[in-house]
Amino acid sequence: MKEELHKCLTDILEKLMSHPATRTFHTPVPTGEEAPANYFEIIKNPIDLGTIKQKLEENKYEGFKDFHTDVELVWKNAETYNEPGTTVSILAAEGRKVFAALCRKENMFLLCTWCNEAYRLKKKLSEVIQSAPNKIKQYINNQSNQKQNKQNNTLFTETEMVNFVKASKMLPSEDCQRDMLKIINEHQPEIDTGLETLDVDITNFSLPTMHALQDYMRSTLEHAGLKYPE
C-alpha cells in the first residue's frame, strides 16, 4: 500500500475509533470461559477495530477495499449476533454511519470505483489487443513506438487520486474553482459543471482533463507557497 493511502486510512480509523459509539468494538470479543454464549459458533470471522488498527500498522492491507471489508465486518458481526434494537446492534448501526461519512469525506468510495474500473478496462484492452489480427497488432506496435504524450496516457493510481482530491481541498480561493471549471469546459464541454461551484463527478473526466487539472493545482499551490500532496 502506498504511503499516502496508508496515512489516509490511518486517519479514517483514528477518527472512527475516537467516536463514542465505537468503543465497544475496540477490542476482540473474549474467548474461553468469558466468551459470549455460542458466539464463535455463530460468528465465523471475528474482527474488531483494534485488530484492524494492528493490521494497518503492519501493512497487511493491499488497498482500501480490504480495509473497508474488515471494518464493515465489525458491524455485520455485531448485528448478526445481537438482536435488533439491543444496545450493541444500535451502536453497530451508528458505527457504520460514522465510517461511511468518514469515507465519503475522503472520497474513498469514488476513488476506488474509478480506479477499479480504469484497471478493469486496461486489462480488458490488453486482452483484446493480444487476440487481434497480426496486421492490427503491427499497427498498434508501430503507434506505440511513436513519440506520445506519456502524461496523457498514464492512468492515475489510487494514491494519485487521493492526492488529487486532497489538493483540490487545499486551493486557496473560490477563483481557483472557477479556473478549474474553465479547464473542464475547455477539455470536456459536454460535462455539465453548473454555474459557480465545482460539484462534478470526477469519474466523468478524461485523462487529459485530469492531468490539466492536476497541473493547474500544482502551479497554484506552489504559487501560494503550498506543496502538492505526494
PDB file of C-alpha atoms in Angstrom:
ATOM      1  CA  MET A   1       0.000   0.000   0.000  1.00  0.00           C
ATOM      2  CA  LYS A   2       1.277   3.466  -0.901  1.00  0.00           C
ATOM      3  CA  GLU A   3       2.288   5.721   1.979  1.00  0.00           C
ATOM      4  CA  GLU A   4      -0.280   8.420   1.205  1.00  0.00           C
ATOM      5  CA  LEU A   5      -3.160   5.939   1.115  1.00  0.00           C
ATOM      6  CA  HIS A   6      -1.894   4.346   4.324  1.00  0.00           C
ATOM      7  CA  LYS A   7      -1.952   7.749   6.039  1.00  0.00           C
ATOM      8  CA  CYS A   8      -5.456   8.395   4.762  1.00  0.00           C
ATOM      9  CA  LEU A   9      -6.794   5.069   6.077  1.00  0.00           C
ATOM     10  CA  THR A  10      -4.999   5.560   9.385  1.00  0.00           C
ATOM     11  CA  ASP A  11      -6.653   8.954   9.750  1.00  0.00           C
ATOM     12  CA  ILE A  12     -10.079   7.471   8.997  1.00  0.00           C
ATOM     13  CA  LEU A  13      -9.583   4.689  11.543  1.00  0.00           C
ATOM     14  CA  GLU A  14      -8.347   7.063  14.251  1.00  0.00           C
ATOM     15  CA  LYS A  15     -11.378   9.301  13.813  1.00  0.00           C
ATOM     16  CA  LEU A  16     -13.662   6.276  13.771  1.00  0.00           C
ATOM     17  CA  MET A  17     -12.186   4.884  16.995  1.00  0.00           C
ATOM     18  CA  SER A  18     -12.430   8.274  18.694  1.00  0.00           C
ATOM     19  CA  HIS A  19     -16.212   8.267  18.252  1.00  0.00           C
ATOM     20  CA  PRO A  20     -18.036   7.190  21.447  1.00  0.00           C
ATOM     21  CA  ALA A  21     -20.303   4.773  19.568  1.00  0.00           C
ATOM     22  CA  THR A  22     -17.369   2.597  18.501  1.00  0.00           C
ATOM     23  CA  ARG A  23     -15.718   1.989  21.882  1.00  0.00           C
ATOM     24  CA  THR A  24     -17.484  -1.350  22.264  1.00  0.00           C
ATOM     25  CA  PHE A  25     -15.698  -2.566  19.135  1.00  0.00           C
ATOM     26  CA  HIS A  26     -12.132  -1.549  20.030  1.00  0.00           C
ATOM     27  CA  THR A  27     -11.073  -4.950  21.382  1.00  0.00           C
ATOM     28  CA  PRO A  28     -11.666  -8.595  20.417  1.00  0.00           C
ATOM     29  CA  VAL A  29     -14.634 -10.486  21.800  1.00  0.00           C
ATOM     30  CA  PRO A  30     -13.409 -12.506  24.812  1.00  0.00           C
ATOM     31  CA  THR A  31     -12.582 -16.157  24.262  1.00  0.00           C
ATOM     32  CA  GLY A  32     -12.681 -19.184  26.539  1.00  0.00           C
ATOM     33  CA  GLU A  33     -14.922 -19.071  29.592  1.00  0.00           C
ATOM     34  CA  GLU A  34     -15.552 -15.348  29.144  1.00  0.00           C
ATOM     35  CA  ALA A  35     -16.820 -15.748  25.594  1.00  0.00           C
ATOM     36  CA  PRO A  36     -20.483 -14.867  24.981  1.00  0.00           C
ATOM     37  CA  ALA A  37     -22.702 -17.923  24.603  1.00  0.00           C
ATOM     38  CA  ASN A  38     -22.254 -19.624  21.208  1.00  0.00           C
ATOM     39  CA  TYR A  39     -20.538 -16.523  19.824  1.00  0.00           C
ATOM     40  CA  PHE A  40     -17.829 -18.350  17.914  1.00  0.00           C
ATOM     41  CA  GLU A  41     -20.332 -20.852  16.575  1.00  0.00           C
ATOM     42  CA  ILE A  42     -22.404 -18.041  15.097  1.00  0.00           C
ATOM     43  CA  ILE A  43     -19.588 -15.690  14.108  1.00  0.00           C
ATOM     44  CA  LYS A  44     -17.037 -17.450  11.912  1.00  0.00           C
ATOM     45  CA  ASN A  45     -14.803 -14.438  11.216  1.00  0.00           C
ATOM     46  CA  PRO A  46     -14.498 -12.305  14.363  1.00  0.00           C
ATOM     47  CA  ILE A  47     -12.860  -8.917  13.914  1.00  0.00           C
ATOM     48  CA  ASP A  48     -12.551  -5.691  15.887  1.00  0.00           C
ATOM     49  CA  LEU A  49     -11.216  -2.192  15.299  1.00  0.00           C
ATOM     50  CA  GLY A  50      -8.123  -2.796  17.409  1.00  0.00           C
ATOM     51  CA  THR A  51      -7.178  -5.772  15.265  1.00  0.00           C
ATOM     52  CA  ILE A  52      -7.806  -3.715  12.134  1.00  0.00           C
ATOM     53  CA  LYS A  53      -5.533  -0.998  13.513  1.00  0.00           C
ATOM     54  CA  GLN A  54      -2.788  -3.565  14.100  1.00  0.00           C
ATOM     55  CA  LYS A  55      -3.192  -4.992  10.591  1.00  0.00           C
ATOM     56  CA  LEU A  56      -2.991  -1.485   9.163  1.00  0.00           C
ATOM     57  CA  GLU A  57       0.171  -0.742  11.149  1.00  0.00           C
ATOM     58  CA  GLU A  58       1.698  -3.988   9.877  1.00  0.00           C
ATOM     59  CA  ASN A  59       0.780  -3.127   6.262  1.00  0.00           C
ATOM     60  CA  LYS A  60      -1.396  -6.198   5.838  1.00  0.00           C
ATOM     61  CA  TYR A  61      -3.958  -4.402   3.670  1.00  0.00           C
ATOM     62  CA  GLU A  62      -3.328  -4.212  -0.062  1.00  0.00           C
ATOM     63  CA  GLY A  63      -5.761  -1.353  -0.547  1.00  0.00           C
ATOM     64  CA  PHE A  64      -8.911   0.409   0.558  1.00  0.00           C
ATOM     65  CA  LYS A  65     -11.210  -2.449  -0.438  1.00  0.00           C
ATOM     66  CA  ASP A  66      -9.670  -4.933   2.027  1.00  0.00           C
ATOM     67  CA  PHE A  67      -9.660  -2.333   4.789  1.00  0.00           C
ATOM     68  CA  HIS A  68     -13.291  -1.414   4.118  1.00  0.00           C
ATOM     69  CA  THR A  69     -14.346  -5.082   4.110  1.00  0.00           C
ATOM     70  CA  ASP A  70     -12.859  -5.659   7.562  1.00  0.00           C
ATOM     71  CA  VAL A  71     -14.453  -2.568   9.098  1.00  0.00           C
ATOM     72  CA  GLU A  72     -17.844  -3.466   7.652  1.00  0.00           C
ATOM     73  CA  LEU A  73     -17.439  -6.969   9.086  1.00  0.00           C
ATOM     74  CA  VAL A  74     -17.221  -5.446  12.574  1.00  0.00           C
ATOM     75  CA  TRP A  75     -20.740  -4.035  12.223  1.00  0.00           C
ATOM     76  CA  LYS A  76     -22.084  -7.123  10.463  1.00  0.00           C
ATOM     77  CA  ASN A  77     -20.844  -9.472  13.184  1.00  0.00           C
ATOM     78  CA  ALA A  78     -22.372  -7.307  15.903  1.00  0.00           C
ATOM     79  CA  GLU A  79     -25.738  -7.188  14.156  1.00  0.00           C
ATOM     80  CA  THR A  80     -25.646 -10.920  13.395  1.00  0.00           C
ATOM     81  CA  TYR A  81     -25.024 -11.999  16.979  1.00  0.00           C
ATOM     82  CA  ASN A  82     -27.120  -9.387  18.779  1.00  0.00           C
ATOM     83  CA  GLU A  83     -30.863  -8.949  18.408  1.00  0.00           C
ATOM     84  CA  PRO A  84     -32.165  -5.860  16.583  1.00  0.00           C
ATOM     85  CA  GLY A  85     -32.823  -2.995  18.956  1.00  0.00           C
ATOM     86  CA  THR A  86     -30.229  -4.092  21.505  1.00  0.00           C
ATOM     87  CA  THR A  87     -27.539  -1.661  22.604  1.00  0.00           C
ATOM     88  CA  VAL A  88     -24.761  -3.360  20.637  1.00  0.00           C
ATOM     89  CA  SER A  89     -26.834  -3.505  17.443  1.00  0.00           C
ATOM     90  CA  ILE A  90     -27.699   0.171  17.755  1.00  0.00           C
ATOM     91  CA  LEU A  91     -24.043   1.066  18.332  1.00  0.00           C
ATOM     92  CA  ALA A  92     -23.022  -1.025  15.318  1.00  0.00           C
ATOM     93  CA  ALA A  93     -25.512   0.802  13.111  1.00  0.00           C
ATOM     94  CA  GLU A  94     -24.180   4.129  14.350  1.00  0.00           C
ATOM     95  CA  GLY A  95     -20.597   2.991  13.799  1.00  0.00           C
ATOM     96  CA  ARG A  96     -21.432   2.070  10.216  1.00  0.00           C
ATOM     97  CA  LYS A  97     -22.879   5.548   9.623  1.00  0.00           C
ATOM     98  CA  VAL A  98     -19.815   7.238  11.093  1.00  0.00           C
ATOM     99  CA  PHE A  99     -17.477   5.103   8.990  1.00  0.00           C
ATOM    100  CA  ALA A 100     -19.436   5.780   5.799  1.00  0.00           C
ATOM    101  CA  ALA A 101     -19.375   9.515   6.496  1.00  0.00           C
ATOM    102  CA  LEU A 102     -15.604   9.477   7.040  1.00  0.00           C
ATOM    103  CA  CYS A 103     -15.069   7.568   3.798  1.00  0.00           C
ATOM    104  CA  ARG A 104     -17.299   9.933   1.854  1.00  0.00           C
ATOM    105  CA  LYS A 105     -15.403  12.886   3.264  1.00  0.00           C
ATOM    106  CA  GLU A 106     -12.192  11.453   1.859  1.00  0.00           C
ATOM    107  CA  ASN A 107     -13.944  10.477  -1.387  1.00  0.00           C
ATOM    108  CA  MET A 108     -12.668   6.928  -0.941  1.00  0.00           C
ATOM    109  CA  PHE A 109     -15.703   5.224  -2.482  1.00  0.00           C
ATOM    110  CA  LEU A 110     -15.476   7.387  -5.579  1.00  0.00           C
ATOM    111  CA  LEU A 111     -11.733   6.938  -5.919  1.00  0.00           C
ATOM    112  CA  CYS A 112     -11.807   3.180  -5.606  1.00  0.00           C
ATOM    113  CA  THR A 113     -14.717   2.826  -8.001  1.00  0.00           C
ATOM    114  CA  TRP A 114     -12.876   4.922 -10.571  1.00  0.00           C
ATOM    115  CA  CYS A 115      -9.574   3.098 -10.129  1.00  0.00           C
ATOM    116  CA  ASN A 116     -11.125  -0.355 -10.212  1.00  0.00           C
ATOM    117  CA  GLU A 117     -13.000   0.440 -13.408  1.00  0.00           C
ATOM    118  CA  ALA A 118      -9.924   2.001 -15.003  1.00  0.00           C
ATOM    119  CA  TYR A 119      -7.751  -1.018 -14.285  1.00  0.00           C
ATOM    120  CA  ARG A 120     -10.509  -3.406 -15.368  1.00  0.00           C
ATOM    121  CA  LEU A 121     -10.755  -1.644 -18.712  1.00  0.00           C
ATOM    122  CA  LYS A 122      -6.974  -1.547 -19.063  1.00  0.00           C
ATOM    123  CA  LYS A 123      -6.799  -5.309 -18.509  1.00  0.00           C
ATOM    124  CA  LYS A 124      -9.660  -5.917 -20.935  1.00  0.00           C
ATOM    125  CA  LEU A 125      -7.989  -3.749 -23.576  1.00  0.00           C
ATOM    126  CA  SER A 126      -4.766  -5.710 -23.161  1.00  0.00           C
ATOM    127  CA  GLU A 127      -6.657  -8.971 -23.710  1.00  0.00           C
ATOM    128  CA  VAL A 128      -8.342  -7.593 -26.827  1.00  0.00           C
ATOM    129  CA  ILE A 129      -5.005  -6.432 -28.248  1.00  0.00           C
ATOM    130  CA  GLN A 130      -3.438  -9.839 -27.649  1.00  0.00           C
ATOM    131  CA  SER A 131      -6.192 -11.536 -29.657  1.00  0.00           C
ATOM    132  CA  ALA A 132      -6.110  -9.002 -32.503  1.00  0.00           C
ATOM    133  CA  PRO A 133      -5.151  -9.998 -36.088  1.00  0.00           C
ATOM    134  CA  ASN A 134      -1.451  -9.654 -36.901  1.00  0.00           C
ATOM    135  CA  LYS A 135      -1.921  -6.565 -39.072  1.00  0.00           C
ATOM    136  CA  ILE A 136      -3.685  -4.760 -36.260  1.00  0.00           C
ATOM    137  CA  LYS A 137      -1.025  -5.848 -33.773  1.00  0.00           C
ATOM    138  CA  GLN A 138       1.635  -4.488 -36.100  1.00  0.00           C
ATOM    139  CA  TYR A 139      -0.216  -1.194 -36.399  1.00  0.00           C
ATOM    140  CA  ILE A 140      -0.558  -0.949 -32.620  1.00  0.00           C
ATOM    141  CA  ASN A 141       3.139  -1.678 -32.146  1.00  0.00           C
ATOM    142  CA  ASN A 142       4.057   0.993 -34.680  1.00  0.00           C
ATOM    143  CA  GLN A 143       1.861   3.506 -32.900  1.00  0.00           C
ATOM    144  CA  SER A 144       3.378   2.580 -29.544  1.00  0.00           C
ATOM    145  CA  ASN A 145       6.859   3.202 -30.872  1.00  0.00           C
ATOM    146  CA  GLN A 146       5.998   6.720 -31.902  1.00  0.00           C
ATOM    147  CA  LYS A 147       6.601   9.590 -29.541  1.00  0.00           C
ATOM    148  CA  GLN A 148       3.489  10.131 -27.436  1.00  0.00           C
ATOM    149  CA  ASN A 149       2.443  12.365 -24.654  1.00  0.00           C
ATOM    150  CA  LYS A 150       3.188   9.956 -21.861  1.00  0.00           C
ATOM    151  CA  GLN A 151       1.397  12.004 -19.256  1.00  0.00           C
ATOM    152  CA  ASN A 152      -1.946  11.903 -21.028  1.00  0.00           C
ATOM    153  CA  ASN A 153      -1.751   8.138 -21.443  1.00  0.00           C
ATOM    154  CA  THR A 154      -0.900   7.236 -17.876  1.00  0.00           C
ATOM    155  CA  LEU A 155      -3.671   6.048 -15.582  1.00  0.00           C
ATOM    156  CA  PHE A 156      -3.958   7.651 -12.184  1.00  0.00           C
ATOM    157  CA  THR A 157      -3.144   5.242  -9.392  1.00  0.00           C
ATOM    158  CA  GLU A 158      -5.327   5.042  -6.293  1.00  0.00           C
ATOM    159  CA  THR A 159      -2.771   7.087  -4.341  1.00  0.00           C
ATOM    160  CA  GLU A 160      -2.615   9.739  -7.060  1.00  0.00           C
ATOM    161  CA  MET A 161      -6.394  10.015  -6.947  1.00  0.00           C
ATOM    162  CA  VAL A 162      -6.270  10.505  -3.169  1.00  0.00           C
ATOM    163  CA  ASN A 163      -3.669  13.248  -3.646  1.00  0.00           C
ATOM    164  CA  PHE A 164      -5.761  14.822  -6.418  1.00  0.00           C
ATOM    165  CA  VAL A 165      -8.763  15.169  -4.103  1.00  0.00           C
ATOM    166  CA  LYS A 166      -6.618  16.451  -1.235  1.00  0.00           C
ATOM    167  CA  ALA A 167      -5.045  19.066  -3.487  1.00  0.00           C
ATOM    168  CA  SER A 168      -8.468  20.292  -4.596  1.00  0.00           C
ATOM    169  CA  LYS A 169      -9.331  20.926  -0.937  1.00  0.00           C
ATOM    170  CA  MET A 170      -6.136  22.952  -0.448  1.00  0.00           C
ATOM    171  CA  LEU A 171      -6.853  25.529  -3.155  1.00  0.00           C
ATOM    172  CA  PRO A 172      -6.700  28.989  -1.586  1.00  0.00           C
ATOM    173  CA  SER A 173      -9.721  30.747  -3.123  1.00  0.00           C
ATOM    174  CA  GLU A 174     -13.047  30.431  -4.934  1.00  0.00           C
ATOM    175  CA  ASP A 175     -11.344  31.878  -8.010  1.00  0.00           C
ATOM    176  CA  CYS A 176      -9.434  28.606  -8.234  1.00  0.00           C
ATOM    177  CA  GLN A 177     -12.686  26.677  -8.516  1.00  0.00           C
ATOM    178  CA  ARG A 178     -13.816  28.928 -11.345  1.00  0.00           C
ATOM    179  CA  ASP A 179     -10.483  28.403 -13.100  1.00  0.00           C
ATOM    180  CA  MET A 180     -10.883  24.641 -12.770  1.00  0.00           C
ATOM    181  CA  LEU A 181     -14.399  24.851 -14.197  1.00  0.00           C
ATOM    182  CA  LYS A 182     -12.950  26.658 -17.208  1.00  0.00           C
ATOM    183  CA  ILE A 183     -10.386  23.888 -17.671  1.00  0.00           C
ATOM    184  CA  ILE A 184     -13.114  21.251 -17.527  1.00  0.00           C
ATOM    185  CA  ASN A 185     -15.241  23.178 -20.023  1.00  0.00           C
ATOM    186  CA  GLU A 186     -12.290  23.551 -22.383  1.00  0.00           C
ATOM    187  CA  HIS A 187     -11.417  19.860 -22.338  1.00  0.00           C
ATOM    188  CA  GLN A 188     -14.892  18.366 -21.977  1.00  0.00           C
ATOM    189  CA  PRO A 189     -17.612  20.885 -22.848  1.00  0.00           C
ATOM    190  CA  GLU A 190     -20.184  18.090 -22.752  1.00  0.00           C
ATOM    191  CA  ILE A 191     -19.911  17.891 -18.942  1.00  0.00           C
ATOM    192  CA  ASP A 192     -22.492  19.953 -17.087  1.00  0.00           C
ATOM    193  CA  THR A 193     -20.394  21.775 -14.493  1.00  0.00           C
ATOM    194  CA  GLY A 194     -23.112  24.091 -13.230  1.00  0.00           C
ATOM    195  CA  LEU A 195     -22.591  27.802 -12.858  1.00  0.00           C
ATOM    196  CA  GLU A 196     -20.296  28.576  -9.947  1.00  0.00           C
ATOM    197  CA  THR A 197     -19.498  25.519  -7.834  1.00  0.00           C
ATOM    198  CA  LEU A 198     -17.134  22.670  -8.578  1.00  0.00           C
ATOM    199  CA  ASP A 199     -19.629  19.869  -7.963  1.00  0.00           C
ATOM    200  CA  VAL A 200     -18.713  17.334 -10.631  1.00  0.00           C
ATOM    201  CA  ASP A 201     -18.297  13.550 -10.654  1.00  0.00           C
ATOM    202  CA  ILE A 202     -14.586  13.092 -11.380  1.00  0.00           C
ATOM    203  CA  THR A 203     -15.234   9.646 -12.853  1.00  0.00           C
ATOM    204  CA  ASN A 204     -16.543  11.501 -15.915  1.00  0.00           C
ATOM    205  CA  PHE A 205     -13.199  13.207 -16.524  1.00  0.00           C
ATOM    206  CA  SER A 206     -10.918  12.064 -19.315  1.00  0.00           C
ATOM    207  CA  LEU A 207      -7.229  11.567 -18.571  1.00  0.00           C
ATOM    208  CA  PRO A 208      -6.226  14.788 -20.393  1.00  0.00           C
ATOM    209  CA  THR A 209      -8.740  16.674 -18.236  1.00  0.00           C
ATOM    210  CA  MET A 210      -7.390  15.086 -15.058  1.00  0.00           C
ATOM    211  CA  HIS A 211      -3.809  15.945 -15.980  1.00  0.00           C
ATOM    212  CA  ALA A 212      -4.717  19.513 -16.917  1.00  0.00           C
ATOM    213  CA  LEU A 213      -6.442  19.984 -13.560  1.00  0.00           C
ATOM    214  CA  GLN A 214      -3.516  18.391 -11.760  1.00  0.00           C
ATOM    215  CA  ASP A 215      -1.045  20.723 -13.487  1.00  0.00           C
ATOM    216  CA  TYR A 216      -3.184  23.720 -12.578  1.00  0.00           C
ATOM    217  CA  MET A 217      -3.395  22.698  -8.921  1.00  0.00           C
ATOM    218  CA  ARG A 218       0.359  22.060  -8.715  1.00  0.00           C
ATOM    219  CA  SER A 219       1.107  25.508 -10.118  1.00  0.00           C
ATOM    220  CA  THR A 220      -1.495  27.270  -7.973  1.00  0.00           C
ATOM    221  CA  LEU A 221      -0.405  25.597  -4.744  1.00  0.00           C
ATOM    222  CA  GLU A 222       3.255  26.303  -5.487  1.00  0.00           C
ATOM    223  CA  HIS A 223       2.432  29.961  -6.117  1.00  0.00           C
ATOM    224  CA  ALA A 224       0.641  30.062  -2.755  1.00  0.00           C
ATOM    225  CA  GLY A 225       3.649  28.546  -1.001  1.00  0.00           C
ATOM    226  CA  LEU A 226       1.990  25.156  -0.628  1.00  0.00           C
ATOM    227  CA  LYS A 227       3.110  21.744  -1.789  1.00  0.00           C
ATOM    228  CA  TYR A 228       1.013  19.391  -3.882  1.00  0.00           C
ATOM    229  CA  PRO A 229       0.401  16.173  -1.877  1.00  0.00           C
ATOM    230  CA  GLU A 230       2.833  13.416  -2.776  1.00  0.00           C
TER     231      GLU A 230
END
